[in-house]
């Protein structure tokens, strides 16, 4: 009997021992998953105007090592922007901080300065010195940390972070406050420029390209089709009988403005790619003991582009040339660092699927809203109602700024005037709705989705007193006919591609937002998320 009991006891002990070993093994596996080594180099690519539909159309024409490699061998999902389109600065800040202008302060590329009664770049900082430029720029209006900042804080004086962009707003929002060096293209002076705001200022490699003529050599290349024009899916937007199409990057966009075509030609992308490879090589990115980061901005927008659908040979060509540039970067990193130690991601700024002109050609209601006329009529109306005064300080980007000093001096009820303005603006063609700033700032709960998106898109430092929205199909342009934001859609999507490191191939259709990028990358890098981050990690994408 005792012998039988001993055997049963032994069996039970063995079961517990085996279970203990299993739990221990599972625990070790779990710890290994959490403490796996992060990538040594993160390369972020933001493409202005990129659309999934365009990628699908050109898929069979791409090289195997560019877009095709990243998309087919990586993870991808569409993301939604939860802010109103107001320029690349707010879009990229949204991506890099994991939060909205309501918290990060970047509500657009520009803002109306009430003290000086004029528009200012969101980057303007009189306390800073430009490098190679008279523009005094910094990221001081970015009120939160971004992904690069958190990486720099996690590994002070060890990590190497750089941002290279075609435009200043894009480059500095990628670089945040702590990048070692940031560079962008000056298409008038035709060189790389930067800001002393960053510790290394203008990267040495950019300065060298300026000095040795490499930058200028790109400007001097005319842009014509890479392949025979009859092999393109669409005709040229600006046909040239000999070449198919022909553009001179140094030519002015408009005779009244000094800006050139350079930033909307493939050579702008090639300049960014060339500088990126030089920095990877010479700064030994990805070769240290901690993670480095390189953020790059490209474009697929062509000169004088009037349509966002893929309807021109120029649009196809700039995509195909960008594909080659991305392939060269991937190849360099693969051979120097290794794909298992590198992580790439690609995302786009906001853009509409179709422009008002495209809608108009197909008899779909649409239009371009220029506020100059409506604001003039509003001023006259306020004079008739409240007396002869300058009641409006200014206007920019769907924001109307009232003259608070005169309103107070004349003892006019400010809230009443706000509502009067909002009611009057509803009478104009193209306007969908008008809200007072207090209405938007005081939204709570689940409320109206349009109002919540507007609240996300404003900040108390630079919000107008009345904010308008436009009807579907309409787009705002300024007095130079330049779009103020590239989308008026209630919901704007961007493709998001993640490739390299330990990312397994998958395609998801999950309900994620662009503010989820920063916390996802923070989790991969095992660093803190940006300090105003409200996004959530896309765990289903990185499992």
XYZ file of N, CA, C and O in Angstrom, residues 343-530:
752
model
N 15.532 49.208 -39.685
C 14.069 49.281 -39.778
C 13.692 50.474 -40.650
O 14.133 51.599 -40.415
N 12.885 50.209 -41.684
C 12.390 51.261 -42.570
C 10.893 51.469 -42.349
O 10.170 50.505 -42.115
N 10.457 52.711 -42.442
C 9.020 52.941 -42.541
C 8.751 54.042 -43.551
O 9.559 54.958 -43.726
N 7.624 53.910 -44.248
C 7.216 54.890 -45.257
C 5.800 55.337 -44.954
O 4.931 54.510 -44.650
N 5.553 56.642 -45.035
C 4.232 57.198 -44.787
C 4.090 58.449 -45.647
O 5.087 58.974 -46.160
N 2.865 58.927 -45.815
C 2.620 60.093 -46.666
C 1.962 61.214 -45.875
O 1.302 60.979 -44.859
N 2.123 62.429 -46.371
C 1.342 63.554 -45.866
C -0.063 63.469 -46.469
O -0.334 62.641 -47.333
N -0.962 64.341 -46.028
C -2.352 64.281 -46.484
C -2.500 64.818 -47.916
O -1.890 65.821 -48.277
N -3.321 64.144 -48.695
C -3.684 64.649 -50.021
C -5.017 64.036 -50.417
O -5.336 62.908 -50.021
N -5.786 64.789 -51.195
C -7.067 64.284 -51.680
C -6.860 63.322 -52.842
O -5.881 63.419 -53.582
N -7.804 62.415 -53.000
C -7.758 61.504 -54.141
C -7.976 62.259 -55.448
O -7.439 61.892 -56.486
N -8.784 63.339 -55.379
C -9.086 64.125 -56.576
C -9.111 65.606 -56.213
O -9.482 65.985 -55.101
N -8.742 66.450 -57.167
C -8.765 67.896 -56.964
C -10.114 68.461 -57.402
O -10.868 67.803 -58.127
N -10.433 69.712 -56.977
C -11.681 70.333 -57.440
C -11.788 70.395 -58.961
O -12.887 70.257 -59.509
N -10.666 70.602 -59.655
C -10.729 70.662 -61.123
C -11.137 69.315 -61.712
O -11.888 69.259 -62.692
N -10.652 68.225 -61.116
C -11.053 66.893 -61.585
C -12.543 66.668 -61.358
O -13.244 66.141 -62.222
N -13.017 67.066 -60.174
C -14.447 66.925 -59.891
C -15.271 67.755 -60.881
O -16.282 67.297 -61.413
N -14.828 68.999 -61.106
C -15.555 69.885 -62.001
C -15.662 69.337 -63.404
O -16.711 69.465 -64.055
N -14.600 68.711 -63.898
C -14.620 68.135 -65.246
C -15.636 67.000 -65.354
O -16.069 66.661 -66.453
N -15.983 66.429 -64.211
C -16.946 65.317 -64.196
C -18.295 65.729 -63.600
O -19.065 64.892 -63.130
N -18.566 67.037 -63.608
C -19.852 67.589 -63.182
C -20.174 67.330 -61.713
O -21.337 67.296 -61.313
N -19.129 67.139 -60.902
C -19.308 66.940 -59.459
C -19.081 68.286 -58.768
O -18.066 68.949 -59.022
N -20.009 68.741 -57.921
C -19.863 70.049 -57.267
C -18.518 70.187 -56.559
O -18.098 69.301 -55.809
N -17.857 71.307 -56.812
C -16.527 71.529 -56.242
C -16.125 72.972 -56.489
O -16.829 73.724 -57.166
N -14.980 73.351 -55.962
C -14.490 74.695 -56.213
C -13.264 75.020 -55.378
O -12.873 74.254 -54.492
N -12.649 76.173 -55.675
C -11.516 76.678 -54.902
C -11.991 77.884 -54.104
O -12.586 78.809 -54.655
N -11.718 77.863 -52.816
C -12.164 78.941 -51.941
C -11.008 79.882 -51.660
O -9.994 79.484 -51.089
N -11.160 81.135 -52.108
C -10.196 82.178 -51.782
C -10.876 83.133 -50.817
O -11.893 83.764 -51.151
N -10.327 83.271 -49.640
C -11.002 84.004 -48.571
C -10.959 85.512 -48.738
O -11.698 86.231 -48.052
N -10.128 86.035 -49.633
C -9.923 87.487 -49.715
C -11.244 88.241 -49.909
O -11.542 89.206 -49.198
N -12.057 87.786 -50.867
C -13.318 88.480 -51.161
C -14.298 88.368 -49.999
O -14.937 89.355 -49.599
N -14.426 87.176 -49.449
C -15.401 86.966 -48.367
C -15.020 87.757 -47.117
O -15.902 88.296 -46.427
N -13.725 87.860 -46.812
C -13.294 88.607 -45.632
C -13.522 90.110 -45.847
O -13.885 90.840 -44.909
N -13.350 90.572 -47.089
C -13.626 91.990 -47.386
C -15.105 92.304 -47.170
O -15.458 93.335 -46.573
N -15.983 91.426 -47.650
C -17.424 91.621 -47.454
C -17.795 91.515 -45.982
O -18.659 92.258 -45.489
N -17.136 90.615 -45.262
C -17.387 90.482 -43.826
C -17.009 91.778 -43.106
O -17.753 92.251 -42.221
N -15.888 92.370 -43.465
C -15.454 93.632 -42.839
C -16.493 94.730 -43.041
O -16.835 95.467 -42.095
N -17.007 94.828 -44.266
C -18.022 95.845 -44.557
C -19.294 95.591 -43.750
O -19.937 96.539 -43.259
N -19.655 94.327 -43.609
C -20.865 93.977 -42.858
C -20.717 94.355 -41.380
O -21.651 94.915 -40.772
N -19.532 94.087 -40.795
C -19.314 94.406 -39.380
C -19.319 95.922 -39.154
O -19.779 96.401 -38.101
N -18.829 96.672 -40.138
C -18.885 98.142 -40.033
C -20.328 98.611 -40.020
O -20.708 99.501 -39.241
N -21.159 98.014 -40.857
C -22.577 98.385 -40.903
C -23.286 98.054 -39.601
O -24.179 98.790 -39.156
N -22.882 96.945 -38.960
C -23.568 96.502 -37.734
C -23.011 97.198 -36.491
O -23.769 97.646 -35.615
N -21.664 97.317 -36.402
C -21.043 97.761 -35.152
C -20.385 99.144 -35.245
O -19.937 99.684 -34.235
N -20.297 99.730 -36.436
C -19.677 101.038 -36.564
C -18.350 100.987 -37.311
O -17.784 99.933 -37.560
N -17.849 102.181 -37.659
C -16.642 102.318 -38.474
C -15.388 102.012 -37.659
O -14.805 102.881 -37.016
N -14.953 100.778 -37.714
C -13.723 100.338 -37.056
C -13.123 99.183 -37.868
O -13.808 98.557 -38.673
N -11.828 98.916 -37.622
C -11.202 97.741 -38.239
C -11.433 96.564 -37.288
O -10.667 96.303 -36.380
N -12.544 95.862 -37.528
C -12.967 94.810 -36.599
C -12.227 93.485 -36.816
O -12.217 92.636 -35.938
N -11.628 93.331 -37.981
C -10.923 92.081 -38.279
C -9.425 92.339 -38.342
O -8.960 93.217 -39.075
N -8.676 91.578 -37.572
C -7.217 91.699 -37.575
C -6.604 91.001 -38.783
O -5.691 91.511 -39.409
N -7.082 89.800 -39.087
C -6.488 89.047 -40.181
C -7.183 87.722 -40.404
O -8.151 87.364 -39.712
N -6.658 86.985 -41.379
C -7.223 85.683 -41.732
C -6.120 84.782 -42.262
O -5.224 85.231 -42.983
N -6.170 83.502 -41.919
C -5.310 82.509 -42.564
C -5.835 81.102 -42.281
O -6.196 80.788 -41.155
N -5.862 80.305 -43.334
C -6.149 78.877 -43.178
C -7.440 78.577 -42.446
O -7.445 77.798 -41.494
N -8.533 79.183 -42.888
C -9.869 78.966 -42.319
C -10.025 79.547 -40.921
O -11.023 79.297 -40.248
N -9.069 80.347 -40.474
C -9.134 81.006 -39.168
C -9.324 82.510 -39.350
O -8.544 83.171 -40.048
N -10.363 83.064 -38.704
C -10.637 84.502 -38.748
C -10.244 85.105 -37.399
O -10.697 84.641 -36.339
N -9.392 86.127 -37.446
C -8.891 86.752 -36.220
C -9.551 88.114 -36.037
O -9.421 89.002 -36.892
N -10.261 88.290 -34.947
C -10.947 89.552 -34.665
C -10.034 90.498 -33.895
O -9.114 90.059 -33.187
N -10.314 91.808 -34.014
C -9.520 92.838 -33.344
C -10.020 92.984 -31.903
O -10.900 93.793 -31.605
N -9.437 92.201 -31.023
C -9.910 92.146 -29.635
C -9.744 93.485 -28.910
O -10.573 93.845 -28.064
N -8.696 94.212 -29.216
C -8.463 95.498 -28.553
C -9.568 96.504 -28.874
O -10.085 97.177 -27.976
N -9.943 96.601 -30.158
C -10.997 97.540 -30.539
C -12.351 97.081 -30.015
O -13.190 97.895 -29.618
N -12.581 95.784 -30.022
C -13.851 95.251 -29.515
C -14.013 95.592 -28.036
O -15.081 96.024 -27.586
N -12.919 95.428 -27.288
C -12.957 95.737 -25.857
C -13.110 97.243 -25.636
O -13.882 97.691 -24.770
N -12.368 98.040 -26.419
C -12.416 99.504 -26.251
C -13.800 100.059 -26.558
O -14.260 101.017 -25.906
N -14.482 99.463 -27.531
C -15.809 99.926 -27.918
C -16.926 99.246 -27.123
O -18.109 99.467 -27.384
N -16.503 98.426 -26.164
C -17.449 97.735 -25.274
C -18.483 96.905 -26.044
O -19.672 96.862 -25.687
N -18.009 96.249 -27.093
C -18.858 95.333 -27.865
C -18.744 93.948 -27.245
O -17.651 93.516 -26.840
N -19.842 93.241 -27.153
C -19.827 91.887 -26.602
C -19.069 90.960 -27.571
O -19.501 90.729 -28.692
N -17.919 90.457 -27.098
C -17.043 89.664 -27.966
C -17.729 88.388 -28.451
O -17.653 88.033 -29.637
N -18.407 87.680 -27.553
C -19.081 86.426 -27.930
C -20.165 86.680 -28.975
O -20.356 85.887 -29.897
N -20.886 87.817 -28.823
C -21.928 88.150 -29.803
C -21.322 88.392 -31.183
O -21.870 87.945 -32.198
N -20.187 89.111 -31.210
C -19.553 89.362 -32.504
C -19.032 88.063 -33.116
O -19.148 87.858 -34.336
N -18.452 87.191 -32.308
C -18.007 85.897 -32.824
C -19.145 85.170 -33.537
O -18.983 84.669 -34.651
N -20.304 85.133 -32.879
C -21.435 84.413 -33.454
C -21.973 85.123 -34.689
O -22.395 84.472 -35.660
N -21.934 86.441 -34.682
C -22.359 87.209 -35.857
C -21.481 86.867 -37.057
O -21.968 86.676 -38.181
N -20.189 86.811 -36.818
C -19.242 86.464 -37.889
C -19.500 85.052 -38.397
O -19.534 84.804 -39.609
N -19.677 84.112 -37.465
C -19.922 82.717 -37.853
C -21.181 82.605 -38.710
O -21.185 81.929 -39.746
N -22.232 83.297 -38.309
C -23.493 83.247 -39.061
C -23.334 83.852 -40.457
O -23.885 83.333 -41.436
N -22.594 84.962 -40.532
C -22.415 85.629 -41.820
C -21.603 84.759 -42.792
O -21.911 84.684 -43.986
N -20.580 84.088 -42.291
C -19.708 83.284 -43.165
C -20.458 82.111 -43.796
O -20.090 81.635 -44.875
N -21.506 81.648 -43.150
C -22.276 80.521 -43.695
C -22.973 80.875 -45.005
O -23.412 79.977 -45.739
N -23.063 82.170 -45.314
C -23.744 82.600 -46.530
C -22.878 82.445 -47.780
O -23.384 82.527 -48.890
N -21.592 82.204 -47.615
C -20.698 82.163 -48.771
C -20.653 80.785 -49.417
O -20.710 79.757 -48.739
N -20.513 80.807 -50.742
C -20.406 79.569 -51.500
C -19.136 78.813 -51.098
O -18.066 79.391 -50.979
N -19.284 77.537 -50.895
C -18.145 76.692 -50.558
C -17.959 76.445 -49.080
O -17.211 75.545 -48.683
N -18.631 77.235 -48.236
C -18.464 77.063 -46.790
C -19.505 76.085 -46.241
O -20.701 76.223 -46.493
N -19.029 75.130 -45.505
C -19.889 74.103 -44.911
C -20.403 74.536 -43.541
O -21.571 74.441 -43.241
N -19.483 75.002 -42.688
C -19.870 75.368 -41.321
C -18.907 76.407 -40.774
O -17.834 76.651 -41.341
N -19.294 77.039 -39.678
C -18.455 78.035 -39.011
C -18.660 77.914 -37.511
O -19.796 77.863 -37.032
N -17.562 77.853 -36.779
C -17.620 77.678 -35.326
C -16.832 78.777 -34.632
O -15.818 79.251 -35.149
N -17.274 79.160 -33.455
C -16.462 80.059 -32.637
C -15.397 79.214 -31.937
O -15.582 78.004 -31.720
N -14.289 79.854 -31.586
C -13.198 79.119 -30.940
C -13.649 78.510 -29.616
O -13.239 77.406 -29.261
N -14.510 79.222 -28.893
C -14.976 78.691 -27.605
C -15.809 77.432 -27.796
O -15.754 76.503 -26.972
N -16.575 77.373 -28.892
C -17.332 76.160 -29.175
C -16.400 74.972 -29.360
O -16.662 73.868 -28.852
N -15.316 75.185 -30.079
C -14.401 74.080 -30.366
C -13.580 73.682 -29.143
O -13.395 72.493 -28.860
N -13.094 74.657 -28.402
C -12.259 74.339 -27.246
C -13.043 73.670 -26.120
O -12.463 72.973 -25.287
N -14.353 73.871 -26.107
C -15.166 73.322 -25.016
C -15.878 72.022 -25.366
O -16.736 71.564 -24.617
N -15.525 71.431 -26.505
C -16.134 70.138 -26.863
C -15.704 69.077 -25.863
O -14.531 68.977 -25.505
N -16.650 68.285 -25.411
C -16.343 67.136 -24.549
C -17.119 65.930 -25.046
O -18.077 66.055 -25.799
N -16.694 64.768 -24.625
C -17.412 63.538 -24.990
C -17.231 63.189 -26.449
O -16.274 63.578 -27.112
N -18.196 62.472 -26.981
C -18.103 61.945 -28.337
C -18.586 62.934 -29.397
O -18.225 62.814 -30.535
N -19.438 63.869 -29.066
C -19.806 64.980 -29.928
C -19.766 64.764 -31.424
O -19.655 63.664 -31.925
N -19.837 65.862 -32.143
C -19.823 65.835 -33.598
C -18.408 65.550 -34.096
O -17.450 66.176 -33.673
N -18.249 64.613 -35.020
C -16.923 64.194 -35.473
C -16.178 65.326 -36.178
O -14.960 65.443 -36.046
N -16.892 66.157 -36.923
C -16.254 67.280 -37.588
C -15.681 68.241 -36.564
O -14.549 68.720 -36.696
N -16.449 68.528 -35.524
C -15.985 69.447 -34.495
C -14.782 68.871 -33.739
O -13.844 69.595 -33.407
N -14.799 67.563 -33.463
C -13.676 66.945 -32.768
C -12.408 66.992 -33.610
O -11.311 67.233 -33.093
N -12.548 66.762 -34.911
C -11.384 66.835 -35.796
C -10.842 68.256 -35.850
O -9.625 68.468 -35.874
N -11.742 69.246 -35.843
C -11.310 70.639 -35.809
C -10.619 70.966 -34.488
O -9.608 71.669 -34.460
N -11.175 70.469 -33.392
C -10.545 70.708 -32.092
C -9.132 70.127 -32.071
O -8.199 70.747 -31.551
N -8.973 68.935 -32.615
C -7.648 68.330 -32.700
C -6.669 69.224 -33.452
O -5.461 69.203 -33.194
N -7.188 70.002 -34.402
C -6.347 70.713 -35.365
C -6.007 72.132 -34.973
O -5.338 72.840 -35.735
N -6.459 72.595 -33.832
C -6.166 73.963 -33.406
C -5.392 73.955 -32.093
O -5.373 72.967 -31.365
N -4.731 75.073 -31.825
C -3.994 75.239 -30.576
C -4.280 76.631 -30.037
O -4.407 77.590 -30.817
N -4.378 76.745 -28.741
C -4.786 78.010 -28.133
C -3.830 79.167 -28.453
O -4.218 80.335 -28.422
N -2.570 78.851 -28.815
C -1.589 79.898 -29.103
C -1.884 80.630 -30.409
O -1.568 81.808 -30.543
N -2.451 79.914 -31.387
C -2.604 80.555 -32.693
C -3.949 80.314 -33.358
O -4.106 80.573 -34.544
N -4.936 79.836 -32.599
C -6.258 79.602 -33.189
C -6.969 80.925 -33.456
O -6.806 81.908 -32.732
N -7.767 80.951 -34.528
C -8.576 82.118 -34.819
C -9.766 82.200 -33.876
O -10.017 81.292 -33.069
N -10.521 83.289 -33.980
C -11.703 83.466 -33.132
C -12.929 82.807 -33.750
O -13.871 82.450 -33.046
N -12.923 82.662 -35.071
C -13.958 81.920 -35.793
C -13.241 81.011 -36.790
O -12.336 81.458 -37.503
N -13.632 79.753 -36.836
C -13.000 78.775 -37.727
C -14.057 78.217 -38.660
O -15.138 77.800 -38.213
N -13.756 78.232 -39.963
C -14.718 77.749 -40.949
C -14.288 76.395 -41.498
O -13.120 76.009 -41.400
N -15.230 75.667 -42.087
C -14.927 74.445 -42.833
C -15.557 74.571 -44.213
O -16.487 75.353 -44.417
N -15.040 73.796 -45.157
C -15.503 73.869 -46.540
C -16.331 72.649 -46.915
O -16.210 71.578 -46.304
N -17.143 72.821 -47.934
C -17.950 71.723 -48.451
C -17.061 70.661 -49.085
O -15.943 70.949 -49.519
N -17.549 69.413 -49.165
C -16.786 68.372 -49.870
C -16.487 68.804 -51.299
O -17.321 69.419 -51.966
N -15.278 68.512 -51.773
C -14.904 68.870 -53.135
C -14.278 70.243 -53.255
O -13.775 70.598 -54.320
N -14.299 71.022 -52.183
C -13.723 72.364 -52.209
C -12.340 72.347 -51.563
O -12.056 71.538 -50.679
N -11.473 73.262 -52.008
C -10.119 73.366 -51.467
C -9.758 74.835 -51.330
O -10.045 75.641 -52.232
N -9.145 75.206 -50.217
C -8.757 76.596 -50.008
C -7.423 76.898 -50.674
O -6.492 76.086 -50.639
N -7.330 78.071 -51.287
C -6.075 78.571 -51.844
C -5.836 79.974 -51.319
O -6.779 80.696 -50.988
N -4.551 80.352 -51.231
C -4.243 81.708 -50.771
C -4.205 82.666 -51.972
O -4.571 82.285 -53.089
N -3.759 83.894 -51.742
C -3.770 84.900 -52.811
C -2.796 84.583 -53.943
O -2.848 85.196 -55.008
N -1.898 83.619 -53.714
C -0.974 83.184 -54.758
C -1.462 81.891 -55.417
O -0.726 81.251 -56.164
N -2.716 81.516 -55.095
C -3.329 80.283 -55.605
C -2.585 79.028 -55.164
O -2.634 77.986 -55.820
N -1.898 79.120 -54.020
C -1.222 77.967 -53.427
C -2.174 77.332 -52.424
O -2.730 78.023 -51.558
N -2.416 76.021 -52.508
C -3.332 75.364 -51.573
C -2.898 75.539 -50.125
O -1.705 75.458 -49.810
N -3.845 75.817 -49.255
C -3.592 75.886 -47.819
C -4.035 74.535 -47.244
O -5.183 74.335 -46.878
N -3.099 73.589 -47.208
C -3.461 72.211 -46.917
C -3.841 71.535 -48.222
O -4.335 72.183 -49.155
N -3.586 70.253 -48.321
C -3.796 69.546 -49.589
C -5.003 68.633 -49.574
O -5.163 67.808 -50.479
N -5.838 68.739 -48.568
C -7.015 67.877 -48.518
C -8.138 68.556 -47.750
O -7.898 69.240 -46.755
N -9.353 68.365 -48.234
C -10.522 68.851 -47.516
C -11.470 67.691 -47.218
O -12.622 67.887 -46.864
N -10.974 66.461 -47.398
C -11.801 65.283 -47.146
C -12.040 65.122 -45.647
O -11.177 65.450 -44.826
N -13.235 64.635 -45.295
C -13.538 64.417 -43.881
C -12.648 63.328 -43.302
O -12.301 63.346 -42.123
N -12.278 62.344 -44.131
C -11.375 61.282 -43.703
C -10.246 61.161 -44.715
O -10.489 60.969 -45.897
N -9.008 61.304 -44.238
C -7.846 61.213 -45.114
C -6.987 60.035 -44.698
O -6.649 59.882 -43.519
N -6.625 59.197 -45.675
C -5.826 58.000 -45.397
C -4.423 58.138 -45.969
O -4.182 58.896 -46.905
N -3.507 57.391 -45.408
C -2.164 57.248 -45.961
C -1.750 55.795 -45.831
O -2.085 55.136 -44.835
N -1.023 55.260 -46.822
C -0.452 53.930 -46.619
C 0.694 54.012 -45.617
O 1.360 55.053 -45.508
N 0.912 52.953 -44.870
C 2.031 52.880 -43.929
C 2.733 51.551 -44.142
O 2.110 50.490 -44.065
N 4.033 51.614 -44.433
C 4.824 50.416 -44.695
C 5.946 50.323 -43.665
O 6.626 51.309 -43.381
N 6.134 49.131 -43.130
C 7.171 48.879 -42.124
C 7.976 47.672 -42.585
O 7.405 46.607 -42.872
N 9.313 47.824 -42.654
C 10.130 46.759 -43.256
C 11.492 46.640 -42.565
O 12.081 47.640 -42.151
N 11.988 45.393 -42.493
C 13.318 45.148 -41.944
C 13.237 44.586 -40.537
O 12.191 44.120 -40.077
N 14.390 44.608 -39.832
C 14.504 44.152 -38.448
C 13.823 42.799 -38.295
O 14.156 41.853 -38.986
N 12.828 42.689 -37.412
C 12.133 41.422 -37.199
C 10.664 41.504 -37.623
O 9.806 40.795 -37.095
N 10.384 42.391 -38.579
C 9.017 42.567 -39.060
C 8.685 41.474 -40.068
O 9.409 41.271 -41.039
N 7.600 40.760 -39.843
C 7.182 39.700 -40.754
C 6.196 40.253 -41.782
O 5.439 41.180 -41.489
N 6.208 39.706 -43.007
C 5.307 40.195 -44.056
C 3.840 40.018 -43.687
O 3.430 38.939 -43.266
N 3.064 41.082 -43.819
C 1.616 40.999 -43.566
C 0.952 42.263 -44.077
O 1.569 43.331 -44.157
N -0.316 42.134 -44.432
C -1.128 43.270 -44.842
C -2.363 43.312 -43.969
O -3.122 42.353 -43.928
N -2.540 44.428 -43.274
C -3.668 44.568 -42.355
C -4.596 45.675 -42.832
O -4.212 46.558 -43.597
N -5.813 45.626 -42.363
C -6.783 46.689 -42.631
C -7.335 47.224 -41.315
O -8.472 47.635 -41.226
N -6.517 47.173 -40.282
C -6.942 47.585 -38.945
C -7.242 49.076 -38.889
O -6.770 49.858 -39.717
N -7.993 49.466 -37.886
C -8.400 50.863 -37.718
C -7.357 51.619 -36.901
O -7.553 51.903 -35.720
N -6.231 51.950 -37.538
C -5.163 52.684 -36.866
C -5.077 54.105 -37.406
O -5.564 54.402 -38.503
N -4.423 54.985 -36.629
C -4.258 56.382 -37.012
C -2.771 56.731 -37.118
O -1.914 56.001 -36.603
N -2.488 57.854 -37.763
C -1.095 58.278 -37.900
C -0.451 58.574 -36.546
O 0.770 58.460 -36.412
N -1.235 58.938 -35.547
C -0.667 59.177 -34.216
C -0.204 57.881 -33.556
O 0.443 57.916 -32.499
N -0.487 56.735 -34.180
C -0.049 55.444 -33.627
C 1.364 55.073 -34.080
O 1.940 54.103 -33.570
N 1.932 55.830 -35.019
C 3.272 55.503 -35.514
C 4.316 55.703 -34.425
O 5.158 54.824 -34.177
N 4.305 56.861 -33.771
C 5.331 57.173 -32.763
C 5.343 56.175 -31.607
O 6.414 55.675 -31.231
N 4.190 55.844 -31.002
C 4.248 54.855 -29.914
C 4.659 53.468 -30.388
O 5.276 52.707 -29.627
N 4.339 53.113 -31.635
C 4.754 51.818 -32.179
C 6.266 51.745 -32.287
O 6.893 50.768 -31.837
N 6.868 52.783 -32.850
C 8.325 52.806 -32.981
C 9.002 52.930 -31.621
O 10.064 52.351 -31.388
N 8.388 53.676 -30.723
C 8.943 53.793 -29.365
C 8.999 52.430 -28.685
O 9.967 52.105 -27.985
N 7.970 51.623 -28.899
C 7.936 50.284 -28.308
C 9.030 49.405 -28.906
O 9.708 48.665 -28.178
N 9.199 49.474 -30.217
C 10.245 48.696 -30.873
C 11.627 49.104 -30.366
O 12.498 48.259 -30.122
N 11.834 50.402 -30.184
C 13.138 50.922 -29.765
C 13.351 50.865 -28.257
O 14.431 51.179 -27.764
N 12.289 50.482 -27.539
C 12.352 50.391 -26.078
C 12.721 51.735 -25.448
O 13.579 51.831 -24.572
N 12.061 52.790 -25.933
C 12.246 54.133 -25.378
C 10.872 54.690 -25.007
O 9.844 54.133 -25.386
N 10.862 55.793 -24.280
C 9.595 56.427 -23.912
C 8.922 57.007 -25.147
O 9.587 57.489 -26.065
N 7.604 56.961 -25.171
C 6.855 57.615 -26.240
C 6.960 59.127 -26.045
O 7.213 59.608 -24.932
N 6.799 59.931 -27.093
C 6.821 61.394 -26.945
C 5.880 61.860 -25.841
O 4.840 61.242 -25.591
